[in-house]
């Protein structure tokens, strides 16, 4: 007892001293110079999200492990976190256990589907303007629409995350279920009116949001099947496949369909598809993709955009952790906007 | 001289390179699923505060040490810092020296009393709903009322912290004194009027806020005596004791009395007491407590709440750093609110 | 392929696991007690900026290195980041390459001139009230006036940073060029009117902001020549020199001239000079300086301030990483303000 009181004063300076530190710091700093042809500014921007993370694994014995991970996201050109409405640990904040049963975690992170689909996208799921992950690869879908706009397009907060073991060396199942917690979000009109919005300010989700993905891998083939329902009952399903005819080449194709009929009065369906390739040549890798996103009834409603995107990129590896890149993309959003985007930068993992 | 200029360009990339790094990263990630019976939401929440901290000790020779500690606080369910009005290093930011004279630190942290009292609370001072630290254990008192509401219930900013050595292997004295600095705080009406608030916006403290605690430990017994005065001259005193009849069992009891007569025109006194126990059984530990908080003149003023709380919890240790927990509590706030609260989660130190 | 999908679920917990961590954590925690004679508050403040940084170097072979650095800035007395309008990584966020060609980095950081001039200032460029760096040493100039007020007085965001190798063991060239990106900045009236401000809200820079400095060092002598143009076309040039008659003594002198004629209708020129010394005596170091800042036409326009500052400081080194300090300064800002400022504190590098 004496020790615990003497230790008290020290706790101020050293709380947690009993716990032998086992934290790994990791991250990404990616910055480049870019130009978008429909603006007249050359900018310093990014291809990948920029991370500063802290993670650890504790071996509990008997095949059981405790895991945690915290990940800050920031903009390298200004030094700020990604946006004022995003949390400090936008990347993720999760803690859980891993064992024979798989992995169970609690907190905030990418949904099962969003995490799965990144392996089937030619820019590896990076939010590059040239990439497809944040728009065509998800059919314009938002995983957390009840948070403030811009907070979280592909994550669940207040969620439980489960990843199964790999069955028969082929199959894996991933599941994310969120609670209905309301997080001070603004009102959403949806099928309501401004005076009586469908989701008033600080609304709870009408149903439990979930995301599920199943993956199969065998030799050079891989495929996934996924479905997700968000907090305003928008449903999405998605399929994807990849094939490696030779070890240097990976071909990818995905299709996804979003149905917003719970909250959108007209044109609730959006479909999108994407094909892409990664081709390793010496120290370099080419990335290429083409994709299209089509809202429902688009022909009858010309004000609704149809999006086409063609992209080409090249990575030159200076080391396993560092590469230079150049991206070029042409994006056409019918009928309003067409632009080219070019960027040249450096991507550094630490 | 040449070196210092050549080094200049490098300083941008490596400032601080001269200082051999000696930083320990530590923290806590605690997340659980909880339910409060007066709401209809199952939520992902926490039992303990969630920390990511950085600390270090430098041996200066002759028994002298330099200490620093910085501690981020965050919510695991959303990845955000604890609140938008709380600083990045809400946990603490302190630097100082330790030697034969004790420990002197400058910055922001728990007051002497708040830090002392956590050892006499059955939830170890965690801000768990089942715990007593943030309400009954402090008689509803706020250490820093002149900061924005929600900023700091139990910390002093702009303060000097002193912890004495342990005298005669029994006694220790802890003292915190804050300056009168005004930190952009809002107006407080208090004994004034809305037009002429007692503490106008950005008020300085009328007196120097201080906090003092004395502790004594001998064999299985421990006790403390503490007093604190905050920036609006609210006074608090508190006593507590603990006893371990056997090494597996720790019994605790505290009493505290808050007097807000400088800023509250009626019912300025709040009294609270709490009894509790921690009982280790194998890999598990039971936590139990009962407490009550009574504002003055409560019988004559039925709109003022009287609070009663009974709580029971259980920890199951997976390792010295990781445990699973379950908490249940019943809290009755007369006359308005009664609720039960249940939670089940994982607590991981790193 | 199988591995990459199995790894997928783990990526949530361990993304970046492939990259062997090579991060150094460093920082400064400086806190002291201070008193400014024209206020009646004794405060807890700082002499240096307070940092928590993360940096790394990766050897890419052939003399090529990849560098990154991220630096949080905070206030030790409140635990908050430096200001709500400053980014998390206010210190810097930069990534780049270093080789025979010099160092090229992208991101946000001190401009070439601001970084160079710190070596010619007796408080080592610290933002101490007793120091000269943030006012007289820069003739009141702001490197990034189009950001929100208070965001960045001496940094470029969205910039490319180049440092040359040292030529002939004497000369080095440093260059920073920013883009014209608009970062949600407020309107600036300048030569315009409130109704039609010269720089409307979210203005782009009229010209590319740049900063250039050249340094020369030979034996006990060092000198620099620098010029900078900011986003509202304010021009500044500066010269400085230092000399060490004996190894314990360093004498410094600088002169700078700011011309705001692009945005200020009257009195656009500000001139400032500063002389200073650092004198090492045993474990201590004395710091002394005197300087003056003179806006143009000040005699004809008595409402425009002329600033004089005399400062004296002393460091006592407890170790190469930790020292105690005392500062005293007298600052006279004609005609309105004269104050003395005293501070006593501890400075700890980690």
JSON list of C-alpha atoms in Angstrom, two decimals, chain B residues 161-323:
[
{"chain": "B", "resi": 161, "resn": "UNK", "atom": "CA", "xyz": [3.16, 21.39, -9.20]},
{"chain": "B", "resi": 162, "resn": "UNK", "atom": "CA", "xyz": [5.15, 20.28, -6.18]},
{"chain": "B", "resi": 163, "resn": "UNK", "atom": "CA", "xyz": [5.41, 16.81, -4.64]},
{"chain": "B", "resi": 164, "resn": "UNK", "atom": "CA", "xyz": [7.49, 16.47, -1.50]},
{"chain": "B", "resi": 165, "resn": "UNK", "atom": "CA", "xyz": [9.76, 13.52, -0.73]},
{"chain": "B", "resi": 166, "resn": "UNK", "atom": "CA", "xyz": [8.19, 10.85, 1.50]},
{"chain": "B", "resi": 167, "resn": "UNK", "atom": "CA", "xyz": [8.99, 11.79, 5.10]},
{"chain": "B", "resi": 168, "resn": "UNK", "atom": "CA", "xyz": [9.68, 9.05, 7.64]},
{"chain": "B", "resi": 169, "resn": "UNK", "atom": "CA", "xyz": [8.54, 6.54, 5.04]},
{"chain": "B", "resi": 170, "resn": "UNK", "atom": "CA", "xyz": [5.00, 7.65, 5.85]},
{"chain": "B", "resi": 171, "resn": "UNK", "atom": "CA", "xyz": [4.05, 11.21, 4.90]},
{"chain": "B", "resi": 172, "resn": "UNK", "atom": "CA", "xyz": [3.98, 13.05, 1.59]},
{"chain": "B", "resi": 173, "resn": "UNK", "atom": "CA", "xyz": [2.79, 16.54, 0.74]},
{"chain": "B", "resi": 174, "resn": "UNK", "atom": "CA", "xyz": [1.53, 17.63, -2.69]},
{"chain": "B", "resi": 175, "resn": "UNK", "atom": "CA", "xyz": [0.80, 21.19, -3.73]},
{"chain": "B", "resi": 176, "resn": "UNK", "atom": "CA", "xyz": [-0.47, 22.84, -6.91]},
{"chain": "B", "resi": 177, "resn": "UNK", "atom": "CA", "xyz": [-0.75, 26.58, -7.40]},
{"chain": "B", "resi": 178, "resn": "UNK", "atom": "CA", "xyz": [-2.09, 28.16, -10.55]},
{"chain": "B", "resi": 179, "resn": "UNK", "atom": "CA", "xyz": [-1.70, 31.71, -11.83]},
{"chain": "B", "resi": 180, "resn": "UNK", "atom": "CA", "xyz": [-4.63, 34.07, -12.35]},
{"chain": "B", "resi": 181, "resn": "UNK", "atom": "CA", "xyz": [-4.23, 33.95, -16.14]},
{"chain": "B", "resi": 182, "resn": "UNK", "atom": "CA", "xyz": [-7.42, 34.38, -18.15]},
{"chain": "B", "resi": 183, "resn": "UNK", "atom": "CA", "xyz": [-7.78, 31.91, -21.01]},
{"chain": "B", "resi": 184, "resn": "UNK", "atom": "CA", "xyz": [-10.56, 33.31, -23.22]},
{"chain": "B", "resi": 185, "resn": "UNK", "atom": "CA", "xyz": [-13.18, 31.89, -20.91]},
{"chain": "B", "resi": 186, "resn": "UNK", "atom": "CA", "xyz": [-16.87, 32.83, -21.16]},
{"chain": "B", "resi": 187, "resn": "UNK", "atom": "CA", "xyz": [-18.75, 34.99, -18.69]},
{"chain": "B", "resi": 188, "resn": "UNK", "atom": "CA", "xyz": [-20.15, 33.40, -15.51]},
{"chain": "B", "resi": 189, "resn": "UNK", "atom": "CA", "xyz": [-23.24, 35.01, -14.00]},
{"chain": "B", "resi": 190, "resn": "UNK", "atom": "CA", "xyz": [-22.74, 33.66, -10.47]},
{"chain": "B", "resi": 191, "resn": "UNK", "atom": "CA", "xyz": [-23.85, 36.28, -7.95]},
{"chain": "B", "resi": 192, "resn": "UNK", "atom": "CA", "xyz": [-24.03, 38.90, -10.72]},
{"chain": "B", "resi": 193, "resn": "UNK", "atom": "CA", "xyz": [-26.65, 39.40, -13.39]},
{"chain": "B", "resi": 194, "resn": "UNK", "atom": "CA", "xyz": [-26.68, 38.55, -17.06]},
{"chain": "B", "resi": 195, "resn": "UNK", "atom": "CA", "xyz": [-25.99, 42.20, -17.82]},
{"chain": "B", "resi": 196, "resn": "UNK", "atom": "CA", "xyz": [-23.25, 42.38, -15.21]},
{"chain": "B", "resi": 197, "resn": "UNK", "atom": "CA", "xyz": [-21.96, 38.86, -14.66]},
{"chain": "B", "resi": 198, "resn": "UNK", "atom": "CA", "xyz": [-19.90, 38.15, -11.58]},
{"chain": "B", "resi": 199, "resn": "UNK", "atom": "CA", "xyz": [-17.08, 36.92, -13.81]},
{"chain": "B", "resi": 200, "resn": "UNK", "atom": "CA", "xyz": [-17.18, 38.70, -17.18]},
{"chain": "B", "resi": 201, "resn": "UNK", "atom": "CA", "xyz": [-15.82, 37.01, -20.28]},
{"chain": "B", "resi": 202, "resn": "UNK", "atom": "CA", "xyz": [-12.08, 36.35, -20.09]},
{"chain": "B", "resi": 203, "resn": "UNK", "atom": "CA", "xyz": [-12.02, 37.04, -16.36]},
{"chain": "B", "resi": 204, "resn": "UNK", "atom": "CA", "xyz": [-8.92, 36.60, -14.30]},
{"chain": "B", "resi": 205, "resn": "UNK", "atom": "CA", "xyz": [-9.20, 34.49, -11.20]},
{"chain": "B", "resi": 206, "resn": "UNK", "atom": "CA", "xyz": [-9.98, 36.67, -8.13]},
{"chain": "B", "resi": 207, "resn": "UNK", "atom": "CA", "xyz": [-7.44, 34.70, -6.06]},
{"chain": "B", "resi": 208, "resn": "UNK", "atom": "CA", "xyz": [-4.65, 32.26, -6.81]},
{"chain": "B", "resi": 209, "resn": "UNK", "atom": "CA", "xyz": [-6.21, 28.81, -7.22]},
{"chain": "B", "resi": 210, "resn": "UNK", "atom": "CA", "xyz": [-4.43, 26.16, -5.18]},
{"chain": "B", "resi": 211, "resn": "UNK", "atom": "CA", "xyz": [-4.74, 22.51, -4.28]},
{"chain": "B", "resi": 212, "resn": "UNK", "atom": "CA", "xyz": [-2.98, 20.72, -1.44]},
{"chain": "B", "resi": 213, "resn": "UNK", "atom": "CA", "xyz": [-3.03, 17.13, -0.26]},
{"chain": "B", "resi": 214, "resn": "UNK", "atom": "CA", "xyz": [-1.21, 15.27, 2.49]},
{"chain": "B", "resi": 215, "resn": "UNK", "atom": "CA", "xyz": [-0.99, 11.50, 2.51]},
{"chain": "B", "resi": 216, "resn": "UNK", "atom": "CA", "xyz": [0.07, 8.96, 5.11]},
{"chain": "B", "resi": 217, "resn": "UNK", "atom": "CA", "xyz": [0.68, 5.26, 4.61]},
{"chain": "B", "resi": 218, "resn": "UNK", "atom": "CA", "xyz": [1.62, 2.69, 7.21]},
{"chain": "B", "resi": 219, "resn": "UNK", "atom": "CA", "xyz": [1.32, -1.04, 6.72]},
{"chain": "B", "resi": 220, "resn": "UNK", "atom": "CA", "xyz": [-2.17, -1.84, 5.46]},
{"chain": "B", "resi": 221, "resn": "UNK", "atom": "CA", "xyz": [-3.49, 1.67, 6.24]},
{"chain": "B", "resi": 222, "resn": "UNK", "atom": "CA", "xyz": [-3.47, 4.78, 4.06]},
{"chain": "B", "resi": 223, "resn": "UNK", "atom": "CA", "xyz": [-5.20, 8.13, 4.42]},
{"chain": "B", "resi": 224, "resn": "UNK", "atom": "CA", "xyz": [-5.27, 11.59, 2.92]},
{"chain": "B", "resi": 225, "resn": "UNK", "atom": "CA", "xyz": [-6.42, 15.04, 3.85]},
{"chain": "B", "resi": 226, "resn": "UNK", "atom": "CA", "xyz": [-6.87, 17.60, 1.08]},
{"chain": "B", "resi": 227, "resn": "UNK", "atom": "CA", "xyz": [-8.14, 21.09, 0.38]},
{"chain": "B", "resi": 228, "resn": "UNK", "atom": "CA", "xyz": [-8.56, 23.02, -2.84]},
{"chain": "B", "resi": 229, "resn": "UNK", "atom": "CA", "xyz": [-9.73, 26.47, -3.89]},
{"chain": "B", "resi": 230, "resn": "UNK", "atom": "CA", "xyz": [-10.57, 27.13, -7.52]},
{"chain": "B", "resi": 231, "resn": "UNK", "atom": "CA", "xyz": [-10.55, 30.24, -9.68]},
{"chain": "B", "resi": 232, "resn": "UNK", "atom": "CA", "xyz": [-14.02, 31.39, -8.54]},
{"chain": "B", "resi": 233, "resn": "UNK", "atom": "CA", "xyz": [-13.03, 30.90, -4.89]},
{"chain": "B", "resi": 234, "resn": "UNK", "atom": "CA", "xyz": [-15.04, 27.73, -4.41]},
{"chain": "B", "resi": 235, "resn": "UNK", "atom": "CA", "xyz": [-13.55, 25.84, -1.49]},
{"chain": "B", "resi": 236, "resn": "UNK", "atom": "CA", "xyz": [-13.40, 22.11, -1.09]},
{"chain": "B", "resi": 237, "resn": "UNK", "atom": "CA", "xyz": [-11.97, 19.82, 1.52]},
{"chain": "B", "resi": 238, "resn": "UNK", "atom": "CA", "xyz": [-11.82, 16.08, 1.44]},
{"chain": "B", "resi": 239, "resn": "UNK", "atom": "CA", "xyz": [-10.66, 13.17, 3.58]},
{"chain": "B", "resi": 240, "resn": "UNK", "atom": "CA", "xyz": [-10.20, 9.56, 2.65]},
{"chain": "B", "resi": 241, "resn": "UNK", "atom": "CA", "xyz": [-8.81, 6.33, 3.97]},
{"chain": "B", "resi": 242, "resn": "UNK", "atom": "CA", "xyz": [-8.12, 2.82, 2.78]},
{"chain": "B", "resi": 243, "resn": "UNK", "atom": "CA", "xyz": [-7.38, -0.44, 4.58]},
{"chain": "B", "resi": 244, "resn": "UNK", "atom": "CA", "xyz": [-6.27, -3.86, 3.43]},
{"chain": "B", "resi": 245, "resn": "UNK", "atom": "CA", "xyz": [-7.37, -6.54, 5.95]},
{"chain": "B", "resi": 246, "resn": "UNK", "atom": "CA", "xyz": [-5.86, -9.13, 3.61]},
{"chain": "B", "resi": 247, "resn": "UNK", "atom": "CA", "xyz": [-3.62, -8.45, 0.62]},
{"chain": "B", "resi": 248, "resn": "UNK", "atom": "CA", "xyz": [-6.40, -9.37, -1.84]},
{"chain": "B", "resi": 249, "resn": "UNK", "atom": "CA", "xyz": [-8.91, -6.92, -0.41]},
{"chain": "B", "resi": 250, "resn": "UNK", "atom": "CA", "xyz": [-8.80, -3.12, -0.27]},
{"chain": "B", "resi": 251, "resn": "UNK", "atom": "CA", "xyz": [-11.55, -1.15, 1.47]},
{"chain": "B", "resi": 252, "resn": "UNK", "atom": "CA", "xyz": [-12.00, 2.55, 0.81]},
{"chain": "B", "resi": 253, "resn": "UNK", "atom": "CA", "xyz": [-14.01, 5.46, 2.17]},
{"chain": "B", "resi": 254, "resn": "UNK", "atom": "CA", "xyz": [-13.98, 9.18, 1.38]},
{"chain": "B", "resi": 255, "resn": "UNK", "atom": "CA", "xyz": [-15.88, 12.32, 2.36]},
{"chain": "B", "resi": 256, "resn": "UNK", "atom": "CA", "xyz": [-15.81, 15.71, 0.65]},
{"chain": "B", "resi": 257, "resn": "UNK", "atom": "CA", "xyz": [-17.50, 19.07, 1.11]},
{"chain": "B", "resi": 258, "resn": "UNK", "atom": "CA", "xyz": [-17.71, 21.81, -1.52]},
{"chain": "B", "resi": 259, "resn": "UNK", "atom": "CA", "xyz": [-18.63, 25.39, -0.64]},
{"chain": "B", "resi": 260, "resn": "UNK", "atom": "CA", "xyz": [-19.55, 27.66, -3.56]},
{"chain": "B", "resi": 261, "resn": "UNK", "atom": "CA", "xyz": [-20.73, 30.62, -1.47]},
{"chain": "B", "resi": 262, "resn": "UNK", "atom": "CA", "xyz": [-18.50, 33.02, -3.41]},
{"chain": "B", "resi": 263, "resn": "UNK", "atom": "CA", "xyz": [-20.41, 32.39, -6.63]},
{"chain": "B", "resi": 264, "resn": "UNK", "atom": "CA", "xyz": [-23.73, 30.69, -5.76]},
{"chain": "B", "resi": 265, "resn": "UNK", "atom": "CA", "xyz": [-26.44, 32.75, -4.06]},
{"chain": "B", "resi": 266, "resn": "UNK", "atom": "CA", "xyz": [-28.34, 29.76, -2.62]},
{"chain": "B", "resi": 267, "resn": "UNK", "atom": "CA", "xyz": [-27.54, 26.21, -1.58]},
{"chain": "B", "resi": 268, "resn": "UNK", "atom": "CA", "xyz": [-23.80, 26.74, -1.93]},
{"chain": "B", "resi": 269, "resn": "UNK", "atom": "CA", "xyz": [-22.73, 23.63, -0.03]},
{"chain": "B", "resi": 270, "resn": "UNK", "atom": "CA", "xyz": [-22.50, 20.14, -1.50]},
{"chain": "B", "resi": 271, "resn": "UNK", "atom": "CA", "xyz": [-21.43, 17.13, 0.56]},
{"chain": "B", "resi": 272, "resn": "UNK", "atom": "CA", "xyz": [-20.64, 13.68, -0.73]},
{"chain": "B", "resi": 273, "resn": "UNK", "atom": "CA", "xyz": [-19.35, 10.38, 0.64]},
{"chain": "B", "resi": 274, "resn": "UNK", "atom": "CA", "xyz": [-18.38, 7.11, -0.92]},
{"chain": "B", "resi": 275, "resn": "UNK", "atom": "CA", "xyz": [-17.40, 3.64, 0.26]},
{"chain": "B", "resi": 276, "resn": "UNK", "atom": "CA", "xyz": [-15.87, 1.02, -1.96]},
{"chain": "B", "resi": 277, "resn": "UNK", "atom": "CA", "xyz": [-13.85, -2.14, -2.28]},
{"chain": "B", "resi": 278, "resn": "UNK", "atom": "CA", "xyz": [-11.45, -3.91, -4.64]},
{"chain": "B", "resi": 279, "resn": "UNK", "atom": "CA", "xyz": [-11.21, -7.67, -4.24]},
{"chain": "B", "resi": 280, "resn": "UNK", "atom": "CA", "xyz": [-8.70, -9.72, -6.22]},
{"chain": "B", "resi": 281, "resn": "UNK", "atom": "CA", "xyz": [-9.75, -13.29, -6.96]},
{"chain": "B", "resi": 282, "resn": "UNK", "atom": "CA", "xyz": [-7.37, -15.24, -9.16]},
{"chain": "B", "resi": 283, "resn": "UNK", "atom": "CA", "xyz": [-7.01, -13.42, -12.49]},
{"chain": "B", "resi": 284, "resn": "UNK", "atom": "CA", "xyz": [-10.05, -11.32, -11.73]},
{"chain": "B", "resi": 285, "resn": "UNK", "atom": "CA", "xyz": [-10.86, -8.32, -9.60]},
{"chain": "B", "resi": 286, "resn": "UNK", "atom": "CA", "xyz": [-14.24, -7.23, -8.26]},
{"chain": "B", "resi": 287, "resn": "UNK", "atom": "CA", "xyz": [-14.95, -3.54, -7.84]},
{"chain": "B", "resi": 288, "resn": "UNK", "atom": "CA", "xyz": [-17.86, -2.30, -5.72]},
{"chain": "B", "resi": 289, "resn": "UNK", "atom": "CA", "xyz": [-18.99, 1.05, -4.42]},
{"chain": "B", "resi": 290, "resn": "UNK", "atom": "CA", "xyz": [-21.82, 3.01, -2.94]},
{"chain": "B", "resi": 291, "resn": "UNK", "atom": "CA", "xyz": [-22.01, 6.76, -2.58]},
{"chain": "B", "resi": 292, "resn": "UNK", "atom": "CA", "xyz": [-24.24, 9.74, -2.09]},
{"chain": "B", "resi": 293, "resn": "UNK", "atom": "CA", "xyz": [-24.06, 13.46, -2.94]},
{"chain": "B", "resi": 294, "resn": "UNK", "atom": "CA", "xyz": [-26.27, 15.95, -1.08]},
{"chain": "B", "resi": 295, "resn": "UNK", "atom": "CA", "xyz": [-26.65, 19.61, -1.93]},
{"chain": "B", "resi": 296, "resn": "UNK", "atom": "CA", "xyz": [-27.42, 21.87, 1.01]},
{"chain": "B", "resi": 297, "resn": "UNK", "atom": "CA", "xyz": [-31.07, 22.61, 1.84]},
{"chain": "B", "resi": 298, "resn": "UNK", "atom": "CA", "xyz": [-32.08, 19.88, -0.53]},
{"chain": "B", "resi": 299, "resn": "UNK", "atom": "CA", "xyz": [-35.24, 19.06, 1.39]},
{"chain": "B", "resi": 300, "resn": "UNK", "atom": "CA", "xyz": [-36.50, 22.61, 1.10]},
{"chain": "B", "resi": 301, "resn": "UNK", "atom": "CA", "xyz": [-35.56, 22.82, -2.54]},
{"chain": "B", "resi": 302, "resn": "UNK", "atom": "CA", "xyz": [-36.80, 19.66, -4.24]},
{"chain": "B", "resi": 303, "resn": "UNK", "atom": "CA", "xyz": [-35.62, 20.81, -7.67]},
{"chain": "B", "resi": 304, "resn": "UNK", "atom": "CA", "xyz": [-32.05, 20.36, -6.53]},
{"chain": "B", "resi": 305, "resn": "UNK", "atom": "CA", "xyz": [-30.83, 16.89, -7.10]},
{"chain": "B", "resi": 306, "resn": "UNK", "atom": "CA", "xyz": [-29.66, 14.37, -4.53]},
{"chain": "B", "resi": 307, "resn": "UNK", "atom": "CA", "xyz": [-27.56, 11.64, -6.12]},
{"chain": "B", "resi": 308, "resn": "UNK", "atom": "CA", "xyz": [-27.20, 8.02, -5.05]},
{"chain": "B", "resi": 309, "resn": "UNK", "atom": "CA", "xyz": [-25.04, 5.52, -6.89]},
{"chain": "B", "resi": 310, "resn": "UNK", "atom": "CA", "xyz": [-24.40, 1.81, -6.48]},
{"chain": "B", "resi": 311, "resn": "UNK", "atom": "CA", "xyz": [-21.90, 0.11, -8.77]},
{"chain": "B", "resi": 312, "resn": "UNK", "atom": "CA", "xyz": [-20.39, -3.32, -9.31]},
{"chain": "B", "resi": 313, "resn": "UNK", "atom": "CA", "xyz": [-17.65, -4.21, -11.75]},
{"chain": "B", "resi": 314, "resn": "UNK", "atom": "CA", "xyz": [-15.38, -7.09, -12.68]},
{"chain": "B", "resi": 315, "resn": "UNK", "atom": "CA", "xyz": [-12.01, -7.12, -14.44]},
{"chain": "B", "resi": 316, "resn": "UNK", "atom": "CA", "xyz": [-10.57, -10.26, -15.99]},
{"chain": "B", "resi": 317, "resn": "UNK", "atom": "CA", "xyz": [-6.84, -9.91, -16.57]},
{"chain": "B", "resi": 318, "resn": "UNK", "atom": "CA", "xyz": [-5.59, -11.40, -19.84]},
{"chain": "B", "resi": 319, "resn": "UNK", "atom": "CA", "xyz": [-2.13, -10.04, -19.02]},
{"chain": "B", "resi": 320, "resn": "UNK", "atom": "CA", "xyz": [-0.66, -7.33, -16.79]},
{"chain": "B", "resi": 321, "resn": "UNK", "atom": "CA", "xyz": [-1.44, -4.87, -19.60]},
{"chain": "B", "resi": 322, "resn": "UNK", "atom": "CA", "xyz": [-4.79, -6.10, -20.91]},
{"chain": "B", "resi": 323, "resn": "UNK", "atom": "CA", "xyz": [-8.09, -6.97, -19.29]}
]
